[in-house]
Amino acid sequence: MRTGVLLLHGSSGTPDVQRARLLEAEGYDVLAPRWTVTHEVPLESFPLDELAARNDRLVVMGSSWGAEAALLLGALDERVDMVVAFAPSAYVWGRVLEDGTQRSAWTWQGEPLPFVPFDQDWKAEDDPPSFTGLYRRSLLSAAEEARIPVERIGDVLLIAGGDDKVWPAVEFAEEIVRRRGERPTRLLIGPEAGHRPVLPGEEPKSAGQRMARGGTEAADRELGARAWDEIRNLLAG
């Protein structure tokens, strides 16, 4: 059985080239497209069709905002067999435009997906800023429709750092586990890791806007090593 992997980067805007090479070395067909992190990105714009044309099994792997997209694709596109989500979200989030209005991050079949709007009265109190408080506060007005329908996905692997300073990834991951019930779900938590686990053979990523991401290199690498073992076992199964 041939496996194709769609690898989606986060808000850094930089494809995970080293991660793609690790997966290719294991014999998988990998596409790691660069996508513009903006509002109302069509989920169909990611090259799943290309992978599906030459593979029997499809896996979508993403980090942060890319994990949000990966979970949505797993829920909305029945061809996806497995999702691997680093620093996942349990919700669809908005994007703030230059004029202060907010739009959904994603569209599906031409329609914007319901989203959680950010509370624009919130202010960061630390430097560099952590945004976990913004996400928690914004969730107070979250609608049920903005939840990612994770119960529709086949297999799910979630990787989250307990010291994530970008958004509360562990809380999101635990919510996903609860809502999936008996469906096959694995959750790996690194209590001292941050927003960007580092797989063996990777260098820590530095691109993206200035913000606190939490963790330490040692903790991020420890979580990444455990995640890589789990990924290899799942993809080989």
Rosetta silent file (secondary structure, phi, psi, omega in degrees, C-alpha in Angstrom):
SEQUENCE: MRTGVLLLHGSSGTPDVQRARLLEAEGYDVLAPRWTVTHEVPLESFPLDELAARNDRLVVMGSSWGAEAALLLGALDERVDMVVAFAPSAYVWGRVLEDGTQRSAWTWQGEPLPFVPFDQDWKAEDDPPSFTGLYRRSLLSAAEEARIPVERIGDVLLIAGGDDKVWPAVEFAEEIVRRRGERPTRLLIGPEAGHRPVLPGEEPKSAGQRMARGGTEAADRELGARAWDEIRNLLAG
SCORE:     score description
SCORE:     0.000 S_00000001
   1 L     0.000  126.591 -179.254    0.000    0.000    0.000 S_00000001
   2 L   -93.435  134.183 -175.816    1.447    3.348   -1.045 S_00000001
   3 E  -114.002  129.319  174.007    0.994    6.249    1.383 S_00000001
   4 E  -105.949  139.103 -178.257    0.892    9.910    0.481 S_00000001
   5 E  -121.155  121.387  171.237    1.507   12.594    3.096 S_00000001
   6 E   -94.578  119.783 -172.878    0.321   16.189    2.779 S_00000001
   7 E  -112.530  115.171 -173.099    2.526   18.263    5.108 S_00000001
   8 E  -111.726  123.454  178.322    1.165   21.676    6.086 S_00000001
   9 L   -76.272  171.118  178.857    3.254   24.385    7.756 S_00000001
  10 L   -98.814 -150.914 -172.623    1.911   26.882   10.266 S_00000001
  11 L   -71.144   -8.080  175.820    1.874   30.676   10.423 S_00000001
  12 L   -61.512  -26.068 -177.128    5.635   30.895    9.832 S_00000001
  13 L    78.115    6.679 -175.750    4.842   30.578    6.125 S_00000001
  14 L  -111.995  120.016  178.248    7.825   28.240    5.718 S_00000001
  15 L   -58.064  147.473 -179.108    7.332   24.659    4.471 S_00000001
  16 L   -84.256   74.023 -173.218    8.669   21.932    6.775 S_00000001
  17 H   -64.351  -43.370 -179.627   11.337   20.771    4.323 S_00000001
  18 H   -63.487  -38.607  178.231   13.397   18.819    6.880 S_00000001
  19 H   -65.963  -39.492  177.773   10.270   17.004    8.068 S_00000001
  20 H   -61.697  -41.058  179.911    9.376   16.185    4.477 S_00000001
  21 H   -66.168  -36.904  176.457   12.826   14.673    3.925 S_00000001
  22 H   -60.792  -44.045 -179.286   12.471   12.517    7.028 S_00000001
  23 H   -69.391  -38.864  177.804    9.179   11.143    5.734 S_00000001
  24 H   -64.103  -36.176  178.193   10.551   10.642    2.222 S_00000001
  25 H   -64.658  -22.517  176.455   13.466    8.674    3.668 S_00000001
  26 L   -86.505   -0.965  175.954   10.873    6.292    5.142 S_00000001
  27 L    97.833   12.705 -177.083    9.466    5.720    1.664 S_00000001
  28 L   -96.039  150.391  177.297    6.421    8.015    1.736 S_00000001
  29 E   -86.688  111.801 -169.774    5.195   10.263   -1.070 S_00000001
  30 E  -118.917  133.779  168.725    5.274   13.748    0.478 S_00000001
  31 E  -120.572  126.909 -179.430    3.983   17.110   -0.678 S_00000001
  32 L  -125.610   76.828 -174.852    4.836   20.132    1.497 S_00000001
  33 L   -71.449  149.176  168.169    3.285   23.128   -0.268 S_00000001
  34 L   -85.415  126.588  178.593    3.928   26.728    0.662 S_00000001
  35 L  -126.136  149.312 -178.355    0.566   28.370    1.306 S_00000001
  36 L   -80.460  121.130 -179.047   -0.275   31.965    2.042 S_00000001
  37 L   -80.055   97.461 -177.697   -1.463   32.408    5.616 S_00000001
  38 L  -146.178 -168.135 -179.140   -4.427   34.672    5.076 S_00000001
  39 L   -89.902  156.767  175.739   -8.195   34.639    5.470 S_00000001
  40 L    48.820   52.792  174.222  -10.656   32.375    3.630 S_00000001
  41 E   -78.174  123.840  178.355   -8.073   29.935    2.298 S_00000001
  42 E   -67.884  122.309  178.298   -9.882   27.256    0.230 S_00000001
  43 H   -61.324  -26.643  178.280   -9.164   23.889    1.809 S_00000001
  44 H   -70.648  -12.119 -178.559   -9.455   22.399   -1.680 S_00000001
  45 H   -75.175  -14.659  176.174   -6.394   24.416   -2.718 S_00000001
  46 L   -77.232  142.898 -167.190   -4.111   21.978   -0.907 S_00000001
  47 L   -79.405   52.965  175.203   -2.851   19.271   -3.319 S_00000001
  48 H   -67.092  -35.594 -179.585   -4.745   16.254   -1.991 S_00000001
  49 H   -58.428  -42.650 -179.507   -5.970   15.417   -5.503 S_00000001
  50 H   -62.565  -43.511  178.436   -2.378   15.006   -6.679 S_00000001
  51 H   -67.425  -40.430 -177.917   -1.549   12.671   -3.809 S_00000001
  52 H   -64.191  -29.134 -177.493   -4.773   10.709   -4.183 S_00000001
  53 L   -68.233  -20.234 -175.192   -4.033   10.040   -7.847 S_00000001
  54 L  -130.107   12.152 -178.780   -0.952    8.006   -7.020 S_00000001
  55 L  -135.957  153.070  179.013   -1.475    6.665   -3.474 S_00000001
  56 L   -89.356  -25.647 -177.057   -3.759    4.178   -1.729 S_00000001
  57 E  -131.878  138.716 -179.133   -3.715    5.907    1.668 S_00000001
  58 E  -118.428  131.275  176.689   -3.730    9.607    2.478 S_00000001
  59 E  -122.795  133.895  173.626   -2.310   11.219    5.614 S_00000001
  60 E  -113.231  124.867 -177.540   -2.493   14.941    6.377 S_00000001
  61 E  -122.691  129.160 -178.259    0.096   16.223    8.834 S_00000001
  62 E  -147.227  162.995 -179.847    0.161   19.819   10.018 S_00000001
  63 E  -123.558  131.544  174.422    1.486   22.169   12.671 S_00000001
  64 L    58.482 -118.885  177.817   -0.454   24.944   14.437 S_00000001
  65 H   -61.871  -30.795  174.463   -2.619   26.669   11.788 S_00000001
  66 H   -68.093  -31.024  174.448   -1.547   23.860    9.483 S_00000001
  67 H   -68.826  -36.839  175.391   -2.860   21.398   12.076 S_00000001
  68 H   -58.436  -46.766  178.539   -6.172   23.281   12.041 S_00000001
  69 H   -64.942  -39.944 -179.177   -6.310   22.766    8.265 S_00000001
  70 H   -61.847  -43.837  179.352   -5.228   19.122    8.576 S_00000001
  71 H   -66.577  -38.016  177.459   -8.030   18.318   11.017 S_00000001
  72 H   -65.282  -43.610  178.238  -10.558   20.097    8.815 S_00000001
  73 H   -62.596  -40.366  178.115   -9.427   18.174    5.741 S_00000001
  74 H   -63.103  -32.879 -178.686   -9.634   14.931    7.694 S_00000001
  75 H   -82.154  -31.242 -171.377  -13.185   15.768    8.748 S_00000001
  76 H  -102.230  -23.073 -178.395  -14.439   17.104    5.403 S_00000001
  77 L  -111.678  110.960 -172.619  -12.626   15.011    2.778 S_00000001
  78 L   -68.230   -9.696  177.913  -13.499   11.325    3.075 S_00000001
  79 L   -75.365  -18.518 -176.948  -10.323   10.316    1.213 S_00000001
  80 E   -77.662  124.488 -178.441   -8.168   11.223    4.235 S_00000001
  81 E   -92.983  -29.632 -174.122   -7.347    8.155    6.329 S_00000001
  82 E  -150.982  145.890  174.714   -5.253    9.729    9.090 S_00000001
  83 E  -124.529  133.217  172.296   -4.401   13.124   10.560 S_00000001
  84 E  -115.594  118.009 -172.403   -1.253   13.976   12.525 S_00000001
  85 E  -122.104  113.971  173.877   -1.632   17.331   14.283 S_00000001
  86 E   -90.171  128.939 -178.479    1.213   19.156   16.037 S_00000001
  87 L    50.844   63.076 -171.890   -0.066   21.873   18.420 S_00000001
  88 L   -77.376  163.763  168.900   -3.656   21.299   17.269 S_00000001
  89 L  -115.175  147.219  174.408   -6.735   23.479   17.503 S_00000001
  90 L   -94.460   -0.439 -172.958  -10.195   22.143   18.268 S_00000001
  91 E  -134.444  159.004  167.100  -11.804   25.148   16.542 S_00000001
  92 L   -86.048  131.378 -177.943  -11.841   27.155   13.338 S_00000001
  93 E  -109.494  163.178  177.497  -10.393   30.605   14.026 S_00000001
  94 E   -88.374  174.498  170.719  -10.798   33.957   12.379 S_00000001
  95 E  -127.799  135.873 -178.794   -8.248   36.194   10.733 S_00000001
  96 E   -91.265  123.177  179.958   -8.139   39.909   11.494 S_00000001
  97 L   -84.295  168.892 -176.816   -7.995   42.104    8.402 S_00000001
  98 L   -59.810  -30.734 -178.810   -6.220   45.452    8.159 S_00000001
  99 L   -86.096    6.108  177.502   -9.496   47.323    8.678 S_00000001
 100 L    90.356  -10.606  176.333  -10.140   45.429   11.929 S_00000001
 101 L   -75.044  163.462 -178.655  -12.895   43.183   10.560 S_00000001
 102 E  -124.259  141.770  178.439  -12.621   39.437   10.938 S_00000001
 103 E  -131.550  161.075  178.156  -13.161   36.672    8.412 S_00000001
 104 E   -64.534  147.885  176.238  -12.946   32.906    8.596 S_00000001
 105 L   -68.275  -28.907 -167.609   -9.530   31.355    8.084 S_00000001
 106 E  -134.745  154.877  167.023  -10.932   28.723    5.690 S_00000001
 107 E  -124.033  157.474  174.931  -13.538   28.002    3.060 S_00000001
 108 E  -139.404  124.653 -177.880  -14.964   24.677    1.930 S_00000001
 109 L    52.831   40.115  174.152  -16.809   24.252   -1.376 S_00000001
 110 L    84.869   -1.929 -177.079  -16.869   28.006   -1.773 S_00000001
 111 E  -113.816  133.184  174.576  -18.362   28.816    1.627 S_00000001
 112 E   -62.483  138.418  178.120  -16.527   30.382    4.604 S_00000001
 113 L   -80.638  144.815  174.315  -16.507   28.048    7.599 S_00000001
 114 L   -56.646  143.757 -173.302  -18.018   29.262   10.890 S_00000001
 115 L  -141.148  163.858  172.707  -15.253   30.580   13.132 S_00000001
 116 E   -89.629  119.150  176.092  -14.389   31.874   16.581 S_00000001
 117 L   -78.100  148.037  177.016  -13.778   35.653   16.387 S_00000001
 118 L   -76.600  142.383  173.504  -10.955   37.103   18.426 S_00000001
 119 L   -76.904  105.548 -173.395  -11.774   39.334   21.383 S_00000001
 120 L   -81.757    2.095  171.638  -10.155   42.527   20.171 S_00000001
 121 L   -86.378  -11.778 -178.111  -10.270   44.159   23.607 S_00000001
 122 L   -71.261  141.421  177.544   -7.660   41.681   24.829 S_00000001
 123 L  -129.185  137.639  176.448   -4.136   43.017   25.329 S_00000001
 124 L   -69.458  142.396 -178.708   -0.893   41.076   25.785 S_00000001
 125 L  -111.509    0.281 -178.343    0.797   41.681   29.126 S_00000001
 126 L  -127.903  167.544 -176.465    4.186   40.110   28.397 S_00000001
 127 L  -142.736  117.801   -0.417    7.032   40.663   25.967 S_00000001
 128 L   -65.708  153.566 -171.879    7.450   38.811   23.670 S_00000001
 129 L   -71.187  139.979  166.793    3.690   38.309   23.744 S_00000001
 130 L  -100.332  143.019 -175.796    1.997   35.032   24.615 S_00000001
 131 L  -113.198    9.695 -179.831   -1.448   34.588   23.069 S_00000001
 132 H   -60.961  -37.536  178.686   -2.887   31.751   25.144 S_00000001
 133 H   -63.853  -36.606  178.274   -4.977   34.267   27.100 S_00000001
 134 H   -62.817  -45.916 -178.521   -6.413   35.667   23.863 S_00000001
 135 H   -66.609  -42.867  179.455   -7.548   32.248   22.681 S_00000001
 136 H   -63.258  -43.657 -178.180   -9.040   31.298   26.052 S_00000001
 137 H   -67.312  -39.816 -179.987  -10.881   34.609   26.344 S_00000001
 138 H   -64.987  -30.981 -179.441  -12.155   34.465   22.766 S_00000001
 139 H   -66.655  -16.355 -179.840  -13.552   30.984   23.379 S_00000001
 140 H   -62.469  -23.214  179.066  -16.001   32.440   25.906 S_00000001
 141 H  -112.502   19.116 -176.364  -18.135   33.510   22.952 S_00000001
 142 L   -71.200  139.827  176.487  -17.428   30.482   20.753 S_00000001
 143 L   -95.169  150.546  179.170  -20.331   28.931   18.863 S_00000001
 144 H   -55.658  -34.709 -176.802  -20.788   25.193   18.523 S_00000001
 145 H   -64.268  -19.691 -178.163  -20.616   25.589   14.735 S_00000001
 146 H   -84.156   -8.046  177.529  -16.974   26.710   14.995 S_00000001
 147 E   -69.316  138.110  173.571  -15.837   23.374   16.443 S_00000001
 148 L   -71.380  128.187 -177.133  -13.890   21.196   14.008 S_00000001
 149 L   -75.654   67.943 -172.598  -16.008   18.021   13.507 S_00000001
 150 H   -65.579  -17.750 -179.693  -13.160   15.754   14.580 S_00000001
 151 H   -68.669   -9.477  179.555  -15.513   12.826   15.213 S_00000001
 152 H   -89.279  -11.721 -173.178  -15.614   12.303   11.425 S_00000001
 153 L   -81.229  149.662  176.342  -11.873   11.643   11.053 S_00000001
 154 L   -67.588 -103.009  176.855  -10.402    8.141   10.789 S_00000001
 155 E   -91.169  144.577  179.055   -7.178    7.854   12.828 S_00000001
 156 E  -136.035  132.104  169.853   -5.809   10.870   14.711 S_00000001
 157 E  -118.695  125.817 -179.170   -2.438   11.501   16.379 S_00000001
 158 E  -115.310  134.359  178.623   -2.150   14.680   18.460 S_00000001
 159 E  -126.597  122.744 -174.496    1.143   16.140   19.723 S_00000001
 160 E  -141.879  143.667  177.429    1.003   19.036   22.187 S_00000001
 161 E   -98.123  132.227 -179.692    3.374   20.918   24.488 S_00000001
 162 L   -70.273  -15.290  178.269    2.280   21.716   28.019 S_00000001
 163 L  -108.484   22.814  178.423    4.261   24.982   27.911 S_00000001
 164 L   -61.033  122.842 -179.257    2.797   26.147   24.597 S_00000001
 165 L  -101.423   -1.199 -179.517    2.627   29.952   24.776 S_00000001
 166 L   -86.259  -54.981  173.269    0.891   30.492   21.428 S_00000001
 167 L  -148.769  164.073 -173.697   -2.426   28.797   22.153 S_00000001
 168 L   -77.975   74.490 -172.003   -3.604   26.196   24.695 S_00000001
 169 H   -62.294  -38.316  179.999   -2.737   23.194   22.546 S_00000001
 170 H   -64.808  -43.042  177.923   -3.059   20.621   25.338 S_00000001
 171 H   -61.190  -42.801  177.642   -6.550   21.877   26.217 S_00000001
 172 H   -62.583  -45.307 -178.203   -7.531   21.744   22.547 S_00000001
 173 H   -62.702  -42.125  179.965   -6.056   18.254   22.157 S_00000001
 174 H   -66.151  -33.893  175.971   -7.843   16.942   25.233 S_00000001
 175 H   -65.895  -41.162  177.600  -11.121   18.366   23.922 S_00000001
 176 H   -60.159  -44.453  178.847  -10.557   16.585   20.611 S_00000001
 177 H   -59.261  -46.172 -179.685   -9.948   13.306   22.441 S_00000001
 178 H   -60.390  -44.482 -174.905  -13.154   13.717   24.442 S_00000001
 179 H   -74.787  -19.220  178.486  -15.259   14.507   21.410 S_00000001
 180 H   -83.465  -14.430  175.819  -13.899   11.603   19.399 S_00000001
 181 L    59.830 -120.307 -175.946  -15.049    9.103   22.012 S_00000001
 182 L   -87.864   -1.786 -179.386  -14.073    5.563   20.991 S_00000001
 183 L   -68.194  148.962 -173.843  -12.571    6.510   17.629 S_00000001
 184 L   -63.794  113.243 -176.640   -8.826    5.739   17.354 S_00000001
 185 E  -140.755  133.268  176.620   -6.995    8.712   18.850 S_00000001
 186 E  -122.034  137.003 -179.782   -3.500    9.020   20.308 S_00000001
 187 E  -127.314  122.901  174.349   -2.312   11.988   22.333 S_00000001
 188 E  -111.537  126.707  179.527    1.318   12.726   23.173 S_00000001
 189 E  -120.817  132.588  170.264    2.003   15.543   25.639 S_00000001
 190 E  -107.252  105.143 -172.632    5.367   17.007   26.540 S_00000001
 191 L   -55.079  -32.740 -177.484    4.758   18.858   29.829 S_00000001
 192 L  -105.709    3.558 -179.210    7.702   21.231   29.323 S_00000001
 193 L   -82.572  160.083 -178.966    7.583   21.456   25.516 S_00000001
 194 L  -105.410 -144.881 -171.878    6.336   24.495   23.627 S_00000001
 195 L   -81.227  -18.149 -172.864    4.532   25.186   20.364 S_00000001
 196 L  -128.069   83.191  173.483    7.097   23.647   18.026 S_00000001
 197 L   -58.713  148.017 -175.920    8.220   20.061   18.767 S_00000001
 198 L  -116.525  118.871  179.449   11.438   19.165   16.954 S_00000001
 199 L   -77.089  157.544  176.812   11.753   15.770   15.269 S_00000001
 200 L   -57.619  130.729 -178.756   15.089   13.895   15.171 S_00000001
 201 L    93.460   -7.943  177.372   17.199   15.338   12.367 S_00000001
 202 L   -95.987  155.618  167.722   15.401   18.691   12.373 S_00000001
 203 L  -101.888  146.753  179.120   16.695   22.066   13.453 S_00000001
 204 L   -56.915  140.343 -178.616   14.380   24.291   15.526 S_00000001
 205 L   -81.998  138.529 -178.218   12.276   26.582   13.349 S_00000001
 206 L  -119.654   -8.320 -177.279   12.839   30.320   13.804 S_00000001
 207 L   -72.568  161.972  177.890   10.592   31.867   11.142 S_00000001
 208 L   114.287  171.428 -178.068    7.342   33.642   11.945 S_00000001
 209 L   -69.339  159.849 -178.317    6.217   36.708   13.810 S_00000001
 210 L   -72.127  119.430  178.206    7.793   37.703   17.094 S_00000001
 211 L  -164.249  163.262  172.275    5.965   35.945   19.953 S_00000001
 212 L   -77.718  134.791  178.436    6.536   33.640   22.900 S_00000001
 213 L  -118.403  -11.354  174.973    6.276   29.996   21.893 S_00000001
 214 L    80.492  177.157  176.517    7.276   28.324   25.149 S_00000001
 215 L    76.991 -179.163  171.904    9.305   25.218   25.826 S_00000001
 216 L  -133.198  161.323  179.932   13.024   24.611   25.682 S_00000001
 217 H   -60.134  -39.026 -179.507   15.042   23.032   22.899 S_00000001
 218 H   -64.429  -45.101 -179.418   15.615   19.935   25.050 S_00000001
 219 H   -68.602  -38.500  178.526   11.923   19.537   25.870 S_00000001
 220 H   -65.159  -37.244  178.437   10.865   20.245   22.285 S_00000001
 221 H   -72.244  -36.619  179.008   13.307   17.612   21.026 S_00000001
 222 H   -63.706  -44.960  177.604   12.186   15.053   23.618 S_00000001
 223 H   -65.222  -39.873  178.943    8.546   15.422   22.555 S_00000001
 224 H   -62.976  -37.310  178.635    9.591   15.353   18.916 S_00000001
 225 H   -65.270  -41.949  177.678   11.505   12.099   19.397 S_00000001
 226 H   -66.593  -39.297  179.221    8.464   10.431   20.956 S_00000001
 227 H   -64.096  -41.785 -178.830    6.241   11.815   18.231 S_00000001
 228 H   -63.401  -41.252  175.917    8.538   10.533   15.483 S_00000001
 229 H   -59.324  -43.537 -178.700    8.491    7.007   16.936 S_00000001
 230 H   -67.942  -41.573  178.679    4.689    7.113   17.040 S_00000001
 231 H   -61.036  -46.552 -179.051    4.418    8.536   13.513 S_00000001
 232 H   -62.235  -41.286  179.322    6.682    5.837   12.081 S_00000001
 233 H   -65.394  -42.980 -178.984    4.705    3.101   13.821 S_00000001
 234 H   -66.101  -44.370 -177.293    1.365    4.501   12.651 S_00000001
 235 H   -71.096  -27.581  178.963    2.404    5.014    9.050 S_00000001
 236 H   -80.508  -17.198 -174.912    3.981    1.567    8.850 S_00000001
 237 L   -74.398    0.000    0.000    0.869   -0.108   10.287 S_00000001
